[in-house]
Short mmCIF file of C-alpha atoms in Angstrom, two decimals:
data_model
loop_
_atom_site.label_atom_id
_atom_site.label_comp_id
_atom_site.label_asym_id
_atom_site.label_seq_id
_atom_site.Cartn_x
_atom_site.Cartn_y
_atom_site.Cartn_z
CA MET A 21 -29.19 23.08 -26.82
CA GLY A 22 -28.19 23.60 -22.96
CA ASN A 23 -31.03 21.41 -21.67
CA GLU A 24 -30.01 18.41 -24.09
CA MET A 25 -26.50 18.68 -22.87
CA GLN A 26 -27.50 18.63 -19.20
CA GLN A 27 -29.75 15.69 -19.99
CA PHE A 28 -26.73 13.98 -21.64
CA LYS A 29 -24.63 14.74 -18.68
CA ALA A 30 -27.42 13.48 -16.09
CA ASP A 31 -28.06 10.47 -18.27
CA PHE A 32 -23.88 9.69 -18.17
CA PHE A 33 -23.96 10.33 -14.48
CA LYS A 34 -26.81 7.87 -13.96
CA ALA A 35 -24.88 5.08 -15.79
CA LEU A 36 -22.21 5.60 -13.28
CA ALA A 37 -24.62 5.43 -10.23
CA HIS A 38 -24.29 2.00 -9.31
CA PRO A 39 -21.61 0.48 -7.04
CA LEU A 40 -20.95 -2.71 -9.15
CA ARG A 41 -20.60 -0.25 -12.09
CA ILE A 42 -17.97 1.73 -10.50
CA GLY A 43 -16.08 -1.46 -9.68
CA ILE A 44 -16.31 -2.62 -13.30
CA LEU A 45 -15.02 0.76 -14.53
CA GLU A 46 -12.20 0.50 -11.84
CA LEU A 47 -11.14 -2.88 -12.84
CA LEU A 48 -11.32 -1.98 -16.73
CA SER A 49 -9.14 1.03 -16.01
CA GLU A 50 -6.30 -1.56 -15.60
CA GLY A 51 -7.01 -3.11 -19.14
CA GLU A 52 -9.48 -5.02 -20.97
CA LYS A 53 -11.16 -8.00 -19.40
CA SER A 54 -13.76 -10.65 -20.12
CA VAL A 55 -16.97 -11.03 -18.42
CA ASN A 56 -15.65 -14.04 -16.46
CA GLU A 57 -12.42 -11.94 -15.34
CA ILE A 58 -14.70 -9.10 -14.12
CA GLN A 59 -16.92 -11.71 -12.42
CA SER A 60 -13.96 -13.30 -10.87
CA ASN A 61 -12.37 -10.24 -9.72
CA LEU A 62 -15.27 -8.63 -8.22
CA ASN A 63 -16.63 -11.59 -6.72
CA LYS A 64 -19.98 -11.26 -8.36
CA GLU A 65 -22.63 -13.43 -10.33
CA GLY A 66 -22.11 -13.38 -14.14
CA SER A 67 -25.64 -12.26 -14.80
CA ALA A 68 -25.24 -9.19 -12.44
CA VAL A 69 -21.91 -8.32 -14.17
CA SER A 70 -23.53 -8.79 -17.74
CA GLN A 71 -26.53 -6.67 -16.67
CA GLN A 72 -24.31 -3.91 -15.62
CA LEU A 73 -21.99 -4.14 -18.55
CA SER A 74 -25.20 -3.64 -20.66
CA VAL A 75 -26.07 -0.54 -19.17
CA LEU A 76 -22.44 0.87 -19.47
CA ARG A 77 -22.53 -0.19 -23.21
CA SER A 78 -25.88 1.51 -23.77
CA LYS A 79 -24.22 4.63 -22.62
CA ASN A 80 -21.09 4.21 -24.65
CA ILE A 81 -19.07 4.06 -21.37
CA VAL A 82 -17.56 0.79 -22.46
CA VAL A 83 -17.00 -1.18 -25.52
CA GLY A 84 -16.90 -4.97 -26.30
CA THR A 85 -14.66 -6.53 -28.56
CA LYS A 86 -15.03 -10.12 -29.87
CA ASP A 87 -12.16 -12.38 -28.91
CA GLY A 88 -12.95 -15.96 -30.34
CA LYS A 89 -15.74 -17.10 -28.15
CA ARG A 90 -15.47 -14.42 -25.49
CA VAL A 91 -15.98 -10.82 -25.42
CA LEU A 92 -13.21 -8.33 -23.99
CA TYR A 93 -14.62 -5.10 -22.37
CA SER A 94 -12.59 -1.99 -22.10
CA LEU A 95 -13.14 1.63 -21.36
CA ARG A 96 -14.48 3.51 -24.37
CA ASP A 97 -12.81 6.76 -23.49
CA PRO A 98 -9.50 6.75 -21.25
CA MET A 99 -10.57 9.81 -19.50
CA ILE A 100 -12.76 7.69 -17.48
CA VAL A 101 -9.98 6.88 -15.39
CA ASP A 102 -9.48 10.55 -14.86
CA LEU A 103 -12.73 11.11 -13.79
CA LEU A 104 -12.83 8.08 -11.35
CA ALA A 105 -9.64 9.71 -9.92
CA VAL A 106 -11.21 13.16 -9.47
CA ALA A 107 -14.35 11.61 -7.94
CA LYS A 108 -11.99 9.71 -5.44
CA ARG A 109 -10.24 13.09 -4.64
CA ILE A 110 -13.35 14.74 -3.95
CA PHE A 111 -14.54 11.84 -1.80
CA ASN A 112 -11.35 12.19 0.12
CA ASN A 113 -11.84 15.89 0.62
CA HIS A 114 -15.39 15.56 2.01
CA LEU A 115 -14.13 12.75 4.23
CA ILE A 116 -11.12 14.78 5.40
CA ASP A 117 -13.61 17.71 6.16
CA THR A 118 -16.05 15.37 8.11
CA ILE A 119 -13.09 14.01 10.15
CA SER A 120 -11.92 17.52 10.95
CA MET A 121 -15.45 18.59 11.94
CA LEU A 122 -15.64 15.45 14.17
CA VAL A 123 -12.26 16.19 15.90
CA GLU A 124 -13.38 19.85 16.47
CA LEU A 125 -16.85 18.59 17.73
CA ASP A 126 -14.89 16.25 20.12
CA GLU A 127 -12.49 19.04 21.21
CA THR A 128 -15.16 21.33 22.05
CA GLU A 129 -17.18 18.74 23.93
CA CYS A 130 -14.13 17.79 25.97
CA GLU A 131 -13.64 21.64 26.65
CA SER A 132 -17.25 22.09 27.84
CA THR A 133 -16.92 19.00 30.15
CA VAL A 134 -13.65 20.23 31.82
CA LYS A 135 -15.20 23.74 32.51
CA ASP A 136 -18.27 22.01 33.96
CA GLY A 137 -16.10 19.85 36.20
CA GLN A 138 -17.63 16.78 34.85
CA VAL A 139 -16.10 13.74 33.81
CA LYS A 140 -17.89 11.27 31.54
#
């Protein structure tokens, strides 16, 4: 049973593992949108958007609702918004850690340069 859940999670995250899909999800977190609206907002070709929406639909991450001749897409589960926010916080934490490391390295390098009496 554990392996099945791990596989489900892996497949779910694979479905998110594309920049355009993330862009689509971020856009849909604002509310439902048609393919044309998504395409226009993300400045991407309709075929690329449709292809990525198909992947997201196949993993039940987004749903499409017919509205006359067009289909409006929305997030299947509003918790996707929370997931994206947590991912952004994790990314920001990593970025802060990296910046801190670079500052520390720079300070150490400056200290050793001053000790050696060299100016670069």
